[in-house]
CSV table of C-alpha atoms and ligand atoms in Angstrom, one decimal:
chain,number,residue,atom,x,y,z
A,783,MET,CA,40.6,-13.8,-41.4
A,784,SER,CA,37.4,-15.0,-42.9
A,785,PHE,CA,34.2,-13.0,-42.6
A,786,LEU,CA,32.8,-15.6,-40.1
A,787,SER,CA,35.8,-15.7,-37.9
A,788,LYS,CA,35.8,-12.0,-37.8
A,789,ILE,CA,32.3,-12.2,-36.3
A,790,PHE,CA,32.7,-15.3,-34.1
A,791,GLY,CA,36.4,-14.6,-33.3
A,792,SER,CA,35.4,-11.7,-31.0
A,793,LYS,CA,32.5,-13.7,-29.6
A,794,HIS,CA,34.9,-16.6,-28.9
A,795,ASN,CA,37.3,-14.3,-27.1
A,796,GLN,CA,34.5,-13.0,-25.0
A,797,SER,CA,33.4,-16.4,-24.0
A,798,THR,CA,37.0,-17.6,-23.1
A,799,ASN,CA,37.5,-14.5,-20.9
A,800,GLN,CA,34.0,-14.7,-19.5
A,801,PHE,CA,33.8,-14.2,-15.8
A,802,VAL,CA,32.4,-17.2,-13.9
A,803,ASN,CA,30.9,-16.3,-10.6
A,804,PRO,CA,32.7,-18.5,-8.0
A,805,ILE,CA,30.3,-17.7,-5.1
A,806,GLU,CA,27.9,-20.6,-4.2
A,807,VAL,CA,26.8,-19.5,-0.8
A,808,GLU,CA,24.8,-16.3,-0.4
A,809,PHE,CA,25.3,-14.9,3.1
A,810,HIS,CA,23.4,-12.1,4.7
A,811,SER,CA,19.8,-11.5,3.8
A,812,HIS,CA,16.4,-10.9,5.5
A,813,LEU,CA,14.2,-13.6,4.1
A,814,ILE,CA,12.3,-14.9,7.1
A,815,PRO,CA,8.9,-13.3,6.5
A,816,GLY,CA,7.4,-10.9,9.0
A,817,VAL,CA,10.2,-10.8,11.6
A,818,ASP,CA,12.2,-7.7,10.7
A,819,ASP,CA,12.4,-5.1,7.9
A,820,GLY,CA,12.9,-7.7,5.2
A,821,VAL,CA,10.4,-9.7,3.3
A,822,GLU,CA,6.8,-9.7,4.5
A,823,THR,CA,5.3,-12.9,3.1
A,824,LEU,CA,6.4,-16.5,2.5
A,825,GLU,CA,5.7,-16.0,-1.2
A,826,GLN,CA,8.2,-13.1,-1.4
A,827,SER,CA,10.8,-15.2,0.5
A,828,LEU,CA,10.3,-18.1,-1.9
A,829,GLU,CA,10.6,-15.8,-5.0
A,830,ILE,CA,13.9,-14.4,-3.8
A,831,LEU,CA,15.2,-17.9,-2.8
A,832,ASN,CA,14.4,-19.3,-6.2
A,833,GLY,CA,16.0,-16.2,-7.8
A,834,PHE,CA,19.3,-17.0,-5.9
A,835,GLN,CA,19.2,-20.6,-7.1
A,836,SER,CA,18.8,-19.4,-10.7
A,837,MET,CA,21.9,-17.3,-10.1
A,838,GLY,CA,23.9,-20.4,-9.3
A,839,ILE,CA,23.7,-20.2,-5.5
A,840,ARG,CA,23.4,-23.6,-3.8
A,841,LYS,CA,23.0,-22.4,-0.2
A,842,VAL,CA,21.5,-19.3,1.4
A,843,ILE,CA,22.2,-18.4,5.0
A,844,THR,CA,19.6,-15.8,5.9
A,845,THR,CA,20.2,-13.5,8.8
A,846,PRO,CA,17.2,-11.7,10.3
A,847,HIS,CA,17.9,-8.7,12.5
A,848,VAL,CA,18.1,-9.2,16.3
A,849,MET,CA,17.8,-5.9,18.2
A,850,SER,CA,16.8,-5.7,21.8
A,851,ASP,CA,14.2,-3.0,21.3
A,852,PHE,CA,12.7,-3.7,17.9
A,853,TYR,CA,13.4,-7.3,16.7
A,854,LYS,CA,13.4,-9.8,19.5
A,855,ASN,CA,14.1,-12.7,17.3
A,856,SER,CA,15.5,-16.0,18.6
A,857,ARG,CA,15.7,-19.6,17.5
A,858,GLU,CA,12.2,-20.2,19.0
A,859,ASN,CA,10.4,-18.0,16.5
A,860,LEU,CA,12.8,-18.4,13.6
A,861,LEU,CA,13.2,-22.1,13.3
A,862,PRO,CA,9.5,-23.0,12.7
A,863,ILE,CA,9.4,-20.5,9.8
A,864,LEU,CA,12.6,-21.8,8.4
A,865,LYS,CA,11.1,-25.4,8.4
A,866,GLU,CA,8.1,-24.1,6.6
A,867,ILE,CA,10.3,-22.5,3.9
A,868,GLN,CA,12.4,-25.7,3.6
A,869,ALA,CA,9.2,-27.8,3.2
A,870,LYS,CA,7.8,-25.5,0.5
A,871,LEU,CA,11.1,-25.6,-1.5
A,872,LYS,CA,11.3,-29.3,-1.2
A,873,ALA,CA,7.7,-29.8,-2.3
A,874,ALA,CA,8.5,-27.6,-5.4
A,875,GLY,CA,11.5,-29.9,-6.2
A,876,SER,CA,14.2,-27.4,-5.2
A,877,ASN,CA,17.4,-28.6,-3.7
A,878,LEU,CA,18.5,-25.2,-2.5
A,879,GLU,CA,19.8,-25.4,1.1
A,880,VAL,CA,18.5,-22.7,3.4
A,881,GLU,CA,19.8,-22.0,6.9
A,882,VAL,CA,18.9,-19.3,9.4
A,883,ALA,CA,21.4,-17.4,11.6
A,884,ALA,CA,21.0,-13.7,12.6
A,885,GLU,CA,22.4,-10.2,12.3
A,886,TYR,CA,23.0,-9.1,15.9
A,887,MET,CA,22.9,-5.4,16.7
A,888,ILE,CA,25.6,-4.6,19.3
A,889,ASP,CA,23.3,-3.1,22.0
A,890,ASP,CA,22.7,-3.5,25.7
A,891,GLY,CA,21.0,-6.8,25.2
A,892,PHE,CA,23.8,-8.4,23.2
A,893,ILE,CA,26.4,-9.4,25.9
A,894,PRO,CA,23.7,-11.2,28.0
A,895,LYS,CA,22.9,-13.3,24.9
A,896,ILE,CA,26.6,-14.4,24.6
A,897,GLU,CA,26.5,-15.4,28.3
A,898,ALA,CA,23.3,-17.3,27.8
A,899,GLY,CA,24.7,-19.2,24.8
A,900,GLU,CA,21.7,-18.0,22.8
A,901,LEU,CA,23.5,-16.9,19.6
A,902,LEU,CA,22.5,-18.3,16.3
A,903,CYS,CA,25.8,-19.2,14.6
A,904,PHE,CA,26.8,-20.7,11.3
A,905,GLY,CA,29.9,-22.0,9.5
A,906,PRO,CA,31.8,-25.3,9.7
A,907,GLU,CA,32.2,-25.2,13.5
A,908,LYS,CA,28.9,-23.2,14.1
A,909,LYS,CA,31.1,-20.5,15.7
A,910,HIS,CA,30.7,-17.7,13.2
A,911,VAL,CA,28.3,-14.9,14.2
A,912,LEU,CA,27.2,-11.8,12.2
A,913,ILE,CA,27.1,-8.5,14.1
A,914,GLU,CA,26.2,-5.0,13.1
A,915,LEU,CA,26.6,-1.5,14.6
A,916,PRO,CA,24.5,1.7,14.4
A,917,PHE,CA,25.5,3.8,11.3
A,918,MET,CA,26.2,7.1,13.0
A,919,THR,CA,27.8,6.4,16.4
A,920,GLU,CA,30.0,3.6,17.7
A,921,PRO,CA,28.4,2.0,20.7
A,922,ALA,CA,30.3,2.3,24.0
A,923,ILE,CA,30.2,-1.5,24.5
A,924,PHE,CA,31.5,-2.5,21.0
A,925,LYS,CA,35.0,-3.4,22.1
A,926,GLU,CA,33.8,-5.1,25.2
A,927,ALA,CA,31.3,-7.1,23.2
A,928,LEU,CA,34.1,-8.2,20.8
A,929,PHE,CA,36.3,-9.3,23.7
A,930,GLU,CA,33.4,-11.3,25.2
A,931,LEU,CA,32.6,-12.9,21.9
A,932,GLN,CA,36.2,-13.9,21.2
A,933,VAL,CA,36.8,-15.2,24.8
A,934,ALA,CA,33.7,-17.4,24.4
A,935,GLY,CA,35.2,-18.9,21.2
A,936,TYR,CA,33.0,-17.1,18.6
A,937,LYS,CA,34.3,-15.8,15.3
A,938,PRO,CA,32.6,-12.4,14.8
A,939,ILE,CA,31.9,-11.1,11.3
A,940,LEU,CA,31.2,-7.4,11.1
A,941,ALA,CA,28.4,-6.7,8.6
A,942,HIS,CA,28.9,-4.0,6.0
A,943,PRO,CA,31.9,-2.2,7.6
A,944,GLU,CA,31.9,0.3,4.7
A,945,ARG,CA,28.6,1.7,6.0
A,946,TYR,CA,29.8,3.0,9.4
A,947,SER,CA,30.9,6.6,8.8
A,948,TYR,CA,32.9,6.8,12.0
A,949,PHE,CA,35.2,4.1,10.8
A,950,ALA,CA,35.2,5.4,7.2
A,951,PHE,CA,36.5,8.8,8.5
A,952,ASN,CA,39.2,7.1,10.5
A,953,LYS,CA,40.3,4.2,8.4
A,954,SER,CA,43.0,3.1,10.9
A,955,GLU,CA,40.1,1.7,12.9
A,956,TYR,CA,39.6,-0.9,10.2
A,957,GLU,CA,43.1,-2.1,10.5
A,958,ALA,CA,42.8,-2.2,14.3
A,959,LEU,CA,39.7,-4.4,14.0
A,960,LYS,CA,41.3,-6.7,11.5
A,961,ASN,CA,44.4,-7.0,13.8
A,962,ARG,CA,42.0,-8.2,16.5
A,963,GLY,CA,40.8,-11.0,14.2
A,964,ILE,CA,37.4,-9.5,13.2
A,965,LEU,CA,36.1,-10.7,9.9
A,966,PHE,CA,34.6,-8.2,7.5
A,967,GLN,CA,31.5,-8.7,5.2
A,968,VAL,CA,31.0,-6.2,2.4
A,969,ASN,CA,27.5,-5.6,1.0
A,970,LEU,CA,27.4,-6.3,-2.8
A,971,LEU,CA,25.2,-3.3,-3.4
A,972,SER,CA,27.9,-1.1,-1.9
A,973,LEU,CA,30.0,-1.9,-5.0
A,974,ILE,CA,27.5,-0.2,-7.4
A,975,GLY,CA,27.0,2.9,-5.2
A,976,TYR,CA,23.5,1.8,-4.0
A,977,TYR,CA,23.9,3.4,-0.5
A,978,SER,CA,26.0,6.4,-1.5
A,979,LYS,CA,29.3,7.3,-3.3
A,980,PRO,CA,31.3,7.5,0.0
A,981,VAL,CA,30.1,4.0,1.0
A,982,MET,CA,31.1,2.7,-2.4
A,983,GLU,CA,34.5,4.3,-2.1
A,984,THR,CA,35.0,2.8,1.3
A,985,ALA,CA,34.0,-0.6,0.0
A,986,GLN,CA,36.6,-0.2,-2.8
A,987,PHE,CA,39.2,0.8,-0.2
A,988,LEU,CA,38.6,-2.3,1.9
A,989,ILE,CA,38.8,-4.5,-1.2
A,990,ASP,CA,41.9,-2.9,-2.4
A,991,GLN,CA,43.4,-3.4,1.1
A,992,LYS,CA,42.3,-7.1,0.9
A,993,MET,CA,40.4,-6.7,4.2
A,994,ILE,CA,37.2,-8.4,3.0
A,995,ASP,CA,36.5,-12.0,4.2
A,996,VAL,CA,32.9,-12.6,3.2
A,997,ILE,CA,30.5,-11.1,0.7
A,998,GLY,CA,26.7,-10.9,1.0
A,999,SER,CA,23.8,-9.2,-0.7
A,1000,ASP,CA,21.9,-8.0,2.4
A,1001,THR,CA,18.7,-8.6,0.4
A,1002,HIS,CA,15.6,-7.2,2.1
A,1003,HIS,CA,13.3,-7.4,-0.9
A,1004,ILE,CA,13.2,-8.3,-4.5
A,1005,ARG,CA,14.5,-4.9,-5.7
A,1006,HIS,CA,17.8,-5.6,-4.0
A,1007,GLN,CA,18.1,-8.9,-5.8
A,1008,GLN,CA,17.2,-7.4,-9.1
A,1009,LEU,CA,20.4,-5.2,-8.9
A,1010,LEU,CA,22.7,-8.2,-8.5
A,1011,PRO,CA,23.4,-8.7,-12.2
A,1012,GLU,CA,24.8,-5.2,-12.3
A,1013,VAL,CA,27.0,-6.1,-9.3
A,1014,TYR,CA,28.3,-9.2,-11.1
A,1015,ASN,CA,29.5,-6.9,-14.0
A,1016,ASN,CA,31.3,-4.5,-11.7
A,1017,LYS,CA,35.1,-4.7,-11.7
A,1018,TYR,CA,35.2,-4.6,-7.9
A,1019,TYR,CA,33.0,-7.7,-7.7
A,1020,LYS,CA,35.6,-9.5,-9.8
A,1021,LYS,CA,38.3,-8.0,-7.6
A,1022,VAL,CA,36.7,-9.1,-4.3
A,1023,CYS,CA,36.2,-12.6,-5.7
A,1024,GLU,CA,39.9,-12.9,-6.1
A,1025,LEU,CA,40.3,-12.6,-2.3
A,1026,GLU,CA,40.2,-15.7,-0.1
A,1027,LEU,CA,36.5,-15.4,0.7
A,1028,LEU,CA,34.9,-17.7,3.2
A,1029,ASN,CA,31.5,-17.8,1.5
A,1030,ASN,CA,31.8,-21.3,0.0
A,1031,GLN,CA,33.0,-22.8,3.3
A,1032,LEU,CA,30.0,-21.5,5.3
B,430,LIG,FE1,21.3,-6.9,7.1
């Protein structure tokens, strides 16, 4: 082996084995300014959106919190801000697609929203809906809410299942939810231990069990996005990308 091939041989092997990120659709973030605990200004939103595009993302579905007590968001206040963001991106020559949906807390105000047909949905049939739960206690209406969602034809995606300690301590709950047809979205930062070690281990368990259907960054601010290169180098990121993820169909 020549001197040069000794040097470039290893480089060549690296490049042929190089991991290519297959994810084109970023799902789950808080990029509508001033409506929840996510970004506060239009400039912050645009900076993060441009960052996603430079990471190879072609579409961002952003998902502001909807909570009956704190964040009373709906299409009425969200869509005008989305239009402003889209106009700014277009004016800057960006072809990034941006959509708005929501991350619905399962609380007392949720079932009335199903009945009123108010849910902000996404996906090819506009039937997917992102839901979340409190971190410490399962709400009494959770199973009823799932039933009502599914009877109405929605496809619920449970945000960050790895973060609910009451499921993590009783992992058969995950299987029961999957058997009911609930889709699971893991948070990318869970893979690098951003929230805690137990959350990371639960995320790894769900990936090992092939229970994850969608991945998302749950970006609230630029610091979350700045951690994504570390995620892309994580072996569990590569492992989750081998599953049949829905991201690119959304
Ligand atoms: Fe979120």
